[in-house]
Tab-separated table of C-alpha atoms in Angstrom:
chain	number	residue	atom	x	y	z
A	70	UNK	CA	0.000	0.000	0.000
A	71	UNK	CA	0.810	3.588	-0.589
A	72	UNK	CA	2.177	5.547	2.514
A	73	UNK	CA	0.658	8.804	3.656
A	74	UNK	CA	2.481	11.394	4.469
A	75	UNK	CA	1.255	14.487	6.751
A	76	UNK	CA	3.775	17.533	5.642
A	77	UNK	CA	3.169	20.825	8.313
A	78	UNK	CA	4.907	23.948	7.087
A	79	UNK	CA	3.940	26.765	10.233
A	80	UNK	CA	4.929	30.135	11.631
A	81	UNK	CA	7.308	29.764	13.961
A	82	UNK	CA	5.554	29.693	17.679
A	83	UNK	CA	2.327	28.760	16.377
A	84	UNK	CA	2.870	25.351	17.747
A	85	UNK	CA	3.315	23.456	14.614
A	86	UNK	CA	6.121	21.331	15.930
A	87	UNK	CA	4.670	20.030	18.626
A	88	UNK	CA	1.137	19.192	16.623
A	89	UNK	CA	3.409	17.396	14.294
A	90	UNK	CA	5.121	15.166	16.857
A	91	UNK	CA	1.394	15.089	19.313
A	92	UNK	CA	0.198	13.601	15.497
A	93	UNK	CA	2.728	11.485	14.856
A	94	UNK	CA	2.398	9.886	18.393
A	95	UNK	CA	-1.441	9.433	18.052
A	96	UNK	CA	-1.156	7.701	14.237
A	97	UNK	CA	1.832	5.571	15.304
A	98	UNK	CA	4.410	6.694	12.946
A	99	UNK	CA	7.420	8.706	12.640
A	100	UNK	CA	7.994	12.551	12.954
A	101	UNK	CA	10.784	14.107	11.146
A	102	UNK	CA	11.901	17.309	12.086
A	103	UNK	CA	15.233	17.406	14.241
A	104	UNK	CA	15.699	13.840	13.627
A	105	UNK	CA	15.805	14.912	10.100
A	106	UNK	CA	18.362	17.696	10.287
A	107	UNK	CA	20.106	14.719	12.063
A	108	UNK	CA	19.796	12.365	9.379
A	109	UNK	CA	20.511	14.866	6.655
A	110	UNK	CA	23.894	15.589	8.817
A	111	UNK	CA	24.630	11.865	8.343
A	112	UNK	CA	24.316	11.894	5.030
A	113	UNK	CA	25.730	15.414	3.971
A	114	UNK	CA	28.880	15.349	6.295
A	115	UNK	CA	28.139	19.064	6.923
A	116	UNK	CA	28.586	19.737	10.637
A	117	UNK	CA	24.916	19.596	12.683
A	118	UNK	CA	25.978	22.905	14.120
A	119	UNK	CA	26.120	24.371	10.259
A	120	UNK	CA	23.033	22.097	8.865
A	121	UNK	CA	20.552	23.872	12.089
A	122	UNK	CA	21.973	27.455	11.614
A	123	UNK	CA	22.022	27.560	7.577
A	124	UNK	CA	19.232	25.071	6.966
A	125	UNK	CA	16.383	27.530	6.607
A	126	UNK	CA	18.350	30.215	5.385
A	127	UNK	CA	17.761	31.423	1.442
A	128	UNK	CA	20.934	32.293	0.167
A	129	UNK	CA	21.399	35.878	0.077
A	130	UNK	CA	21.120	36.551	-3.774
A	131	UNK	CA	23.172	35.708	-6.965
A	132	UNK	CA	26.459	38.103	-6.815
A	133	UNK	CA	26.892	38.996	-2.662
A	134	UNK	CA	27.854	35.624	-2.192
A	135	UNK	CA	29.394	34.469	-5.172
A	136	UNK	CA	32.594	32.976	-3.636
A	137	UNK	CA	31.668	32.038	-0.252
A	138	UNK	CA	31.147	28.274	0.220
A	139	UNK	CA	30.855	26.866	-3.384
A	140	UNK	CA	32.059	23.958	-4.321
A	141	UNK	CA	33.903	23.149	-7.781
A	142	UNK	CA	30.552	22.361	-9.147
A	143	UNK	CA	29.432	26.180	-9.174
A	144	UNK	CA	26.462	24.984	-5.819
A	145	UNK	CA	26.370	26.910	-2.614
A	146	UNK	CA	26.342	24.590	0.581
A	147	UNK	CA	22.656	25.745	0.986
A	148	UNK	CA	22.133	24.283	-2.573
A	149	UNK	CA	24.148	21.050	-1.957
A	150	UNK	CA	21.994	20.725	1.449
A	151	UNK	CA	18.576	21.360	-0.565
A	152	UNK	CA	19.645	18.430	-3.384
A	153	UNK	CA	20.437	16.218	0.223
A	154	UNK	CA	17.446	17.208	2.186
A	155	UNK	CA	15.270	17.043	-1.302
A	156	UNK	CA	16.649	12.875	-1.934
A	157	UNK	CA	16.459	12.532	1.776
A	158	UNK	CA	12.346	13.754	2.175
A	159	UNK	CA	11.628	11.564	-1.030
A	160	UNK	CA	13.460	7.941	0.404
A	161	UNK	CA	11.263	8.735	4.019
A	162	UNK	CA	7.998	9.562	1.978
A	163	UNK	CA	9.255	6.064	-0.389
A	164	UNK	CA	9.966	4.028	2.962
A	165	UNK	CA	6.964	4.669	5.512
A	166	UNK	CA	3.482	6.772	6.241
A	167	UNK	CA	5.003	9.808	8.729
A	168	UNK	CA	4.788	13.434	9.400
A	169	UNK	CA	7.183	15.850	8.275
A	170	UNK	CA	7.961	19.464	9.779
A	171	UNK	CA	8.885	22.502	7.438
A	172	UNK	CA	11.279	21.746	4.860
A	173	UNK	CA	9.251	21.867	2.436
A	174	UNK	CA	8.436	18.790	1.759
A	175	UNK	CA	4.864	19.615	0.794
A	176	UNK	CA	6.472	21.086	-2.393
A	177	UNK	CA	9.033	17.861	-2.367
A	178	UNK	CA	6.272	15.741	-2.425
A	179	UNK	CA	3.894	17.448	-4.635
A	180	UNK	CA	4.000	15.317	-7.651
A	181	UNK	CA	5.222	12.252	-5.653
A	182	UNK	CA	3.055	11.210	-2.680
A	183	UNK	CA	-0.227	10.839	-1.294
A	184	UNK	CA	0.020	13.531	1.391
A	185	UNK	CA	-2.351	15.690	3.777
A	186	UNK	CA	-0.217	19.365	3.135
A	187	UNK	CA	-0.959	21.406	6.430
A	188	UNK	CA	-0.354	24.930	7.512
A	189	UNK	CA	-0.428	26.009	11.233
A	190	UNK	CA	-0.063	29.410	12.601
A	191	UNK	CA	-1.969	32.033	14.568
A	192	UNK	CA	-1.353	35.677	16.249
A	193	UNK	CA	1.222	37.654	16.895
A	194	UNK	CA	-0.073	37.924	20.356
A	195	UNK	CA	-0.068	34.056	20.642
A	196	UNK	CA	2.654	33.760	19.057
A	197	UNK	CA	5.029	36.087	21.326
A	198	UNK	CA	3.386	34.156	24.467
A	199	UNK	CA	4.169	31.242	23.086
A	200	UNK	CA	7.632	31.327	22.442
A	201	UNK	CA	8.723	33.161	25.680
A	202	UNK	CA	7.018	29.950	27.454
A	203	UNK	CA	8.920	27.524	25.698
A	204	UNK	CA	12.200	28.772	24.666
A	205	UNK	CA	12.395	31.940	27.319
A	206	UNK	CA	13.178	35.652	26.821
A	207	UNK	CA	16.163	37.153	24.642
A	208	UNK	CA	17.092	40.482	24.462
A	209	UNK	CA	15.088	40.876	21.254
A	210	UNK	CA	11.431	40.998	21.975
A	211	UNK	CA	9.545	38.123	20.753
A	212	UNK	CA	7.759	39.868	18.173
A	213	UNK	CA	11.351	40.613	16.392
A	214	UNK	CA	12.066	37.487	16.886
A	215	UNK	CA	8.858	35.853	15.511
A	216	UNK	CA	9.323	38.447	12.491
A	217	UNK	CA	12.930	37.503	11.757
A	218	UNK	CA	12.100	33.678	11.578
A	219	UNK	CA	8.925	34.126	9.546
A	220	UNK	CA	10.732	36.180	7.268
A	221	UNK	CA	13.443	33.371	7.051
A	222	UNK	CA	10.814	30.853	6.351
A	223	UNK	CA	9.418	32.572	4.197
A	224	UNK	CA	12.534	33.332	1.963
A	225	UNK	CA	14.301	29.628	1.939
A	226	UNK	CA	10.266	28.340	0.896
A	227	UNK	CA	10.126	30.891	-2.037
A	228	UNK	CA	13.890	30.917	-3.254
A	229	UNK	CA	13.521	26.899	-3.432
A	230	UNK	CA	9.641	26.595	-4.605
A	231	UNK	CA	8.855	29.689	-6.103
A	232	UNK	CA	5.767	29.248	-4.413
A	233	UNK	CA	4.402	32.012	-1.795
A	234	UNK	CA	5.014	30.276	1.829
A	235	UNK	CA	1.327	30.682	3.786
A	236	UNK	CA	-0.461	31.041	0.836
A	237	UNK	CA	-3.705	28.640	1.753
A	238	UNK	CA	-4.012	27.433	-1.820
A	239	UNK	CA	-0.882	25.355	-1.510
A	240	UNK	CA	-2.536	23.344	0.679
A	241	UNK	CA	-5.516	21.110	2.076
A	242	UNK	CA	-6.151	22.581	5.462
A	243	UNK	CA	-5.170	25.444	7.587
A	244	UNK	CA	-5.745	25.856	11.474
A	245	UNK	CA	-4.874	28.931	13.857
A	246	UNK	CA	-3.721	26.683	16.498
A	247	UNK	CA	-4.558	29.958	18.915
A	248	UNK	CA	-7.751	29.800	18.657
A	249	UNK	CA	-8.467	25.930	18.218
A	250	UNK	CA	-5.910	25.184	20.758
A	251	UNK	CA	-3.246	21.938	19.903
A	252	UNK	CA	-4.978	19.498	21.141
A	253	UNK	CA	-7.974	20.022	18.728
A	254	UNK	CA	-5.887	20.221	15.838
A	255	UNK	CA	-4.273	16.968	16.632
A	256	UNK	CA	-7.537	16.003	16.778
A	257	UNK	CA	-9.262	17.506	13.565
A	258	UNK	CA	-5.851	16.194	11.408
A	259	UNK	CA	-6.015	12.382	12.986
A	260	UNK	CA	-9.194	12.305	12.110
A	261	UNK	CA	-8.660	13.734	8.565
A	262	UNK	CA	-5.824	11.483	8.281
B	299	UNK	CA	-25.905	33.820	26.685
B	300	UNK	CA	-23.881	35.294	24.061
B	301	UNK	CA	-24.686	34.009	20.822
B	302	UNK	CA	-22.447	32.111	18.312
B	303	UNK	CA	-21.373	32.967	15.141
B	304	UNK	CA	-20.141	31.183	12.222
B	305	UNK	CA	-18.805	33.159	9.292
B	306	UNK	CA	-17.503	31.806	5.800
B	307	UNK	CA	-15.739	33.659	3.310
B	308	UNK	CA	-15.291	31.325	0.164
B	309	UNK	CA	-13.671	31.173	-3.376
B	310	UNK	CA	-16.344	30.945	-5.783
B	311	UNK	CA	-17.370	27.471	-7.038
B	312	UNK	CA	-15.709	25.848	-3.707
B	313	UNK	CA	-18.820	24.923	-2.375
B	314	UNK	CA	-18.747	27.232	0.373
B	315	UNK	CA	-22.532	28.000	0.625
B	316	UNK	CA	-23.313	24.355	0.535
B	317	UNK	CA	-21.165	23.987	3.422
B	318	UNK	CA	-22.399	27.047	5.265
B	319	UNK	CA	-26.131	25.766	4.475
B	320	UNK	CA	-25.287	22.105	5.604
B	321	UNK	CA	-23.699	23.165	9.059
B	322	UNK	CA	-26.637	25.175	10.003
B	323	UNK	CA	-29.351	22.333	9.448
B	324	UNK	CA	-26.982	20.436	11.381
B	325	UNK	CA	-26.364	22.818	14.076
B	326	UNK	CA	-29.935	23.880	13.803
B	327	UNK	CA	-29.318	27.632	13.252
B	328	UNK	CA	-29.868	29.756	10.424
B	329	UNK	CA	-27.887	30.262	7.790
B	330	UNK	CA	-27.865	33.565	5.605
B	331	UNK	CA	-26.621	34.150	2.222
B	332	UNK	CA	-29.634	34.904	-0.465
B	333	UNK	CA	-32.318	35.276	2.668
B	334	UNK	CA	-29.896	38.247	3.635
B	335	UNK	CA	-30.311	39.828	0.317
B	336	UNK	CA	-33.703	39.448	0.700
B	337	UNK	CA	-34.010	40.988	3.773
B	338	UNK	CA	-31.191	43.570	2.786
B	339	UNK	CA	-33.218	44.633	0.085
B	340	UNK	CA	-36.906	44.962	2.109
B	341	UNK	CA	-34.888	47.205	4.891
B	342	UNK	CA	-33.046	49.428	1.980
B	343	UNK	CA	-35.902	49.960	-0.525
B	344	UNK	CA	-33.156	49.013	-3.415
B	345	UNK	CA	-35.122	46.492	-6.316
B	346	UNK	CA	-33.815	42.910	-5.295
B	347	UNK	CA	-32.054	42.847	-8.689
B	348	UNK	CA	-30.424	45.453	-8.020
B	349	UNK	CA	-29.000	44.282	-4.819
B	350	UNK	CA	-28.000	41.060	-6.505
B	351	UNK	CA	-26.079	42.637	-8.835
B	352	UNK	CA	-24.470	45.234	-7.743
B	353	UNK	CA	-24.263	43.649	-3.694
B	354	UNK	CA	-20.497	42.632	-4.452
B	355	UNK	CA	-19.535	44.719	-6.479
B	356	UNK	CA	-16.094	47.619	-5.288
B	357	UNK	CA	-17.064	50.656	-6.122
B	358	UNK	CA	-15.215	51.897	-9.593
B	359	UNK	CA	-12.782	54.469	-8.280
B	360	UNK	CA	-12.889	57.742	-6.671
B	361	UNK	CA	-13.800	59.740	-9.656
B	362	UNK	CA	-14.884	57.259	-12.856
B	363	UNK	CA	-18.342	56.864	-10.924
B	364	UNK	CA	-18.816	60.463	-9.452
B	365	UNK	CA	-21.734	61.368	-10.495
B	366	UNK	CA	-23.895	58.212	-11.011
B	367	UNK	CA	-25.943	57.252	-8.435
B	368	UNK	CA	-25.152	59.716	-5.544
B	369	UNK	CA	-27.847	60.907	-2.952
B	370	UNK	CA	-27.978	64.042	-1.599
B	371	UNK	CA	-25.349	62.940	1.603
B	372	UNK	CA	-22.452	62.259	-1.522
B	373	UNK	CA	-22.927	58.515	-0.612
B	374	UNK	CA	-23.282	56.241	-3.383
B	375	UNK	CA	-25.635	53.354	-3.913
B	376	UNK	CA	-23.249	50.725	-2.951
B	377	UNK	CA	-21.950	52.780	0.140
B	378	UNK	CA	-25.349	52.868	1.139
B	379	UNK	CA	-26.024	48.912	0.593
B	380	UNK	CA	-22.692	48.516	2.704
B	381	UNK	CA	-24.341	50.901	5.545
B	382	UNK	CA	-26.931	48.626	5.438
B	383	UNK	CA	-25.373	45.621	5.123
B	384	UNK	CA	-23.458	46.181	8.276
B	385	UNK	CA	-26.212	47.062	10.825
B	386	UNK	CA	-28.143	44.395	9.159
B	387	UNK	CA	-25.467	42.009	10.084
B	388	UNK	CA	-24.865	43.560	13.668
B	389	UNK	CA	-28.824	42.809	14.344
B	390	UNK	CA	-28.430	38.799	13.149
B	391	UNK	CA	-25.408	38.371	15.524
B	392	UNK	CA	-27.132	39.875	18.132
B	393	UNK	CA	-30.479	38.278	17.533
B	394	UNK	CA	-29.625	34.918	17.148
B	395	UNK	CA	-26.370	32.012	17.057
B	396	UNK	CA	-26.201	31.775	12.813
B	397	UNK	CA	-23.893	30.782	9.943
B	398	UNK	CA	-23.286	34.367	7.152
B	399	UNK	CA	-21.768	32.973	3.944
B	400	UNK	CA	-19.617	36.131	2.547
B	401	UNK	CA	-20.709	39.466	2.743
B	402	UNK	CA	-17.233	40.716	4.738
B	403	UNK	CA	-19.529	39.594	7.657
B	404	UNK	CA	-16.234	38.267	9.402
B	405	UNK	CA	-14.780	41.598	9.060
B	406	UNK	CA	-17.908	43.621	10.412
B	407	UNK	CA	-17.954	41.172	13.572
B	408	UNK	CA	-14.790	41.455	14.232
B	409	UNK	CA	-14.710	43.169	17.528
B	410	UNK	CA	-18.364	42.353	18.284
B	411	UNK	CA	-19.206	38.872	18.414
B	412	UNK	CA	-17.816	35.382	19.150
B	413	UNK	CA	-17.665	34.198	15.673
B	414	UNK	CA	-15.722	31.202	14.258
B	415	UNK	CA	-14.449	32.531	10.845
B	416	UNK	CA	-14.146	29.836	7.993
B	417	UNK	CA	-12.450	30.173	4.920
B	418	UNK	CA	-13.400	27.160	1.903
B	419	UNK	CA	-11.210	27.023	-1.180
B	420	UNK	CA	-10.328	24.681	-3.973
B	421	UNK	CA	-8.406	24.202	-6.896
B	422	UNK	CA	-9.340	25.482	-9.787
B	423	UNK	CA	-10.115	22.429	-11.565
B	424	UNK	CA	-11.670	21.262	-8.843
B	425	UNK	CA	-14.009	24.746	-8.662
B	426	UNK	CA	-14.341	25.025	-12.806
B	427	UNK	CA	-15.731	21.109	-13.023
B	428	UNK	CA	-18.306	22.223	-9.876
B	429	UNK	CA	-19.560	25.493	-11.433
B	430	UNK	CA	-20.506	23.494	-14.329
B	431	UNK	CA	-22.646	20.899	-12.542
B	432	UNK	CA	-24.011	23.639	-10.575
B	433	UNK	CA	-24.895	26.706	-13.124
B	434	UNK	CA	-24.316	25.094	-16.019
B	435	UNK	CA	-22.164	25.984	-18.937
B	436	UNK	CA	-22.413	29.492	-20.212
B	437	UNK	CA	-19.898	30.986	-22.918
B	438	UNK	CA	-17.522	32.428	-20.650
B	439	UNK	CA	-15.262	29.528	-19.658
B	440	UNK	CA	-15.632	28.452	-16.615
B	441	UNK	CA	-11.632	29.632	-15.676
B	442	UNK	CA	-12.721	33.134	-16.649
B	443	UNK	CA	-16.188	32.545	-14.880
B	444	UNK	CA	-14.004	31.957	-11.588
B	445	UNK	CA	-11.414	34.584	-12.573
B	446	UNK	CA	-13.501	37.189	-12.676
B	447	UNK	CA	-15.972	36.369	-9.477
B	448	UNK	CA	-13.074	35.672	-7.342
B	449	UNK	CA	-11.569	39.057	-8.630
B	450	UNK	CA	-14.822	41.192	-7.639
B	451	UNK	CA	-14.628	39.307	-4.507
B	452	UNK	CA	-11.418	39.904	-3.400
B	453	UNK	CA	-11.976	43.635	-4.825
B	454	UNK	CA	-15.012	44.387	-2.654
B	455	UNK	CA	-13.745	43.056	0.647
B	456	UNK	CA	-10.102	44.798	0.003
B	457	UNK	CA	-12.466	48.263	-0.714
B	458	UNK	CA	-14.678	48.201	2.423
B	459	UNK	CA	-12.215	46.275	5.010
B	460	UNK	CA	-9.113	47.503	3.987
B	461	UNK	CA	-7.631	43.547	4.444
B	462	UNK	CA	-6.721	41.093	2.285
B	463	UNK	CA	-9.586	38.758	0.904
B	464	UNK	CA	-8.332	35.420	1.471
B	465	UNK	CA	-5.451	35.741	3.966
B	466	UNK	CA	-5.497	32.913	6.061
B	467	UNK	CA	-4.439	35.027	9.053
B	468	UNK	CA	-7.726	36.938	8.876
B	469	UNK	CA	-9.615	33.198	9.346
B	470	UNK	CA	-9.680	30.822	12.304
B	471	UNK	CA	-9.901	28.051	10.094
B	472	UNK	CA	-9.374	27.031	6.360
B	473	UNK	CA	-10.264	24.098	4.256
B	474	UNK	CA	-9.625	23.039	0.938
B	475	UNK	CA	-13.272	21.536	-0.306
B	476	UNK	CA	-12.018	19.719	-3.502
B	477	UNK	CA	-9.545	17.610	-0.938
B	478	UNK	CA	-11.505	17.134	1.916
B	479	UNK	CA	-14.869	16.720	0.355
B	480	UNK	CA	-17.802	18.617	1.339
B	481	UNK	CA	-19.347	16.398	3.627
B	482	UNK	CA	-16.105	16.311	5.814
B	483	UNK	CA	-15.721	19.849	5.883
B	484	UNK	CA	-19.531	19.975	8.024
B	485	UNK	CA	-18.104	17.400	9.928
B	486	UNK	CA	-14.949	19.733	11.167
B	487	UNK	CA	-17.301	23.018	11.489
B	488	UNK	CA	-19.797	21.368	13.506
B	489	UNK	CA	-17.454	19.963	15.861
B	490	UNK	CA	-15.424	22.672	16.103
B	491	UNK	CA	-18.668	24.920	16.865
C-alpha cells in the first residue's frame, strides 16, 4: 500500500512542531523534524551545528555571495543541502506513512506522494506568548524574533519553490492553532488522516 | 448567553454555501446568504435585482463613478447597501447564534461577536468542473467565470475592510473543499462549533 504522508509547514511559535510530533504519536508513525536535520547531517557530512543554523536560510542573492562556500561544481552549501534534504524527504515519503515538519516537503512531495499538506499558525499575540514559554526571553522581543524567523521561512520556501510560503491554496487545510488550541488540531488532522 | 457565530468567506465554485447551508441544518441555526439579500433589500428599498447585482460589487474608483448614483449625503448606492449591510449584520449576531456565507460579515464582527471565521477554497479544476454541474455551462469559460468572481470578490472586501480577501491570518480556520470533500468539511465546522 501507498504511505501517507502528513507535511506541516507553520509560523514559527504557532505550535506546529509540537502538533506534528502530538500527530505522529497518536497515528503511530514517525515525525521528522530534528531527527531529520540529524539524518541529513549523516548523510551530507556538513557539521549539525552548520546544517541547524544555515538550513532555513535562502541564500542571500546571486552576486553577494558568489565565492563564499561553493564547491567546484558552481552549488552553494545551501544548494548542496537542498539536493540532500530534497533525496532525503523523497526515500522517508518512499519508505513509511510519517509526518514531516517545514522543509518543504509539501512542495518535495507534490507530484510524488499521497500527502495531507498542512499549515499552522496564529497571532502575533499568541505567538510572542508562546515562544517566551517555551524557549524563554532574549534580548530581542519576541515579536522581532517571531518576524525575523517568519521572514526566514518565508525566503528559503520561495527561493527553493517559487511558491508564496502561507499562501492557503498550496494546501488542504489550515488551522490557527490559537484559537483551536493543539490538542484540537491533533484532533481535527487524525481524524482527517 | 452570548450568541455564536459562524462566518464563511469562500472562493467561488468551492462549495462554500453548501457547506455554510449544511452546518446550520446540522447545528440547527440559520444560515444567511440569499435570505440576507432578501431581507437587505426589504430594509433598503433598493429592487432585489439590483441588490443582486451590484451587492459585491467595489465601487469603480474615486472619480470614474462620481456622479452616477449619488444621494444628496455624496454617498453612493453601494456605500449605502454597505451601511446597510453592516447594521443588518450587527442585528443577526445579536439576535440569534447563525452561519453568514460572505458578505465581509467576518470583518464587520470582528470586535463584536464570538464568531468562528471559515475560509473554503479549492483548486481550480476542482471549482471550474463544480460550477458546471451547478450553473451550467455558459460561454464564458468556466476559468474566466471563476477569474472574474473571485476578482470582484477579493476587490469588494479589500475596498470596504481595507484587508486582504483570502489571507489565512484573517480566518480561524481554512479548508480546501475539492480535498476534503464537502461532507467532511460539516463534519470539522460542527465539531469545532
Amino acid at each position: 500500500m501507498k504511505n501517507r504522508i502528513v507535511t506541516i509547514s507553520r509560523e514559527f511559535g504557532s505550535g506546529g512542531r509540537t502538533i506534528g510530533k502530538q500527530l505522529a504519536d497518536k497515528l503511530e508513525i514517525h515525525c521528522y523534524d530534528q531527527e531529520l536535520i540529524v539524518q541529513l547531517m549523516k548523510e551530507s557530512g556538513f557539521a549539525k551545528e552548520y546544517i541547524e543554523e544555515q538550513g532555513e536560510y535562502a541564500p542571500r542573492g546571486r552576486f553577494s555571495n558568489a565565492f563564499a562556500g561553493r564547491g567546484r561544481d558552481g552549488l552553494s552549501n545551501q544548494d548542496h543541502l537542498w539536493i540532500i534534504q530534497k533525496n532525503l524527504i523523497r526515500e522517508l515519503a518512499e519508505k513509511e506513512s510519517c509526518v514531516i515538519v517545514g522543509r518543504c516537503a509539501d512542495y518535495i512531495l507534490k507530484e510524488e506522494a499521497d500527502c495531507l499538506n498542512v499549515f499552522i499558525y496564529a497571532s502575533m499575540e499568541k505567538r510572542a506568548q508562546r515562544i517566551v514559554e517555551v524557549y524563554g526571553d532574549t534580548e530581542k522581543s519576541p515579536e522581532t524574533r517571531l518576524r525575523d524567523k517568519d521572514k526566514r521561512r518565508a525566503a528559503y520556501y520561495q527561493f527553493y519553490t517559487e511558491q508564496k510560503w502561507g499562501k492557503v491554496q498550496n494546501y488542504d487545510i489550515a488551522l490557527n492553532s490559537g484559537v483551536i488550541g493543539i490538542e484540537k488540531c491533533v484532533d481535527i488532522l487524525s481524524d482527517l488522516y
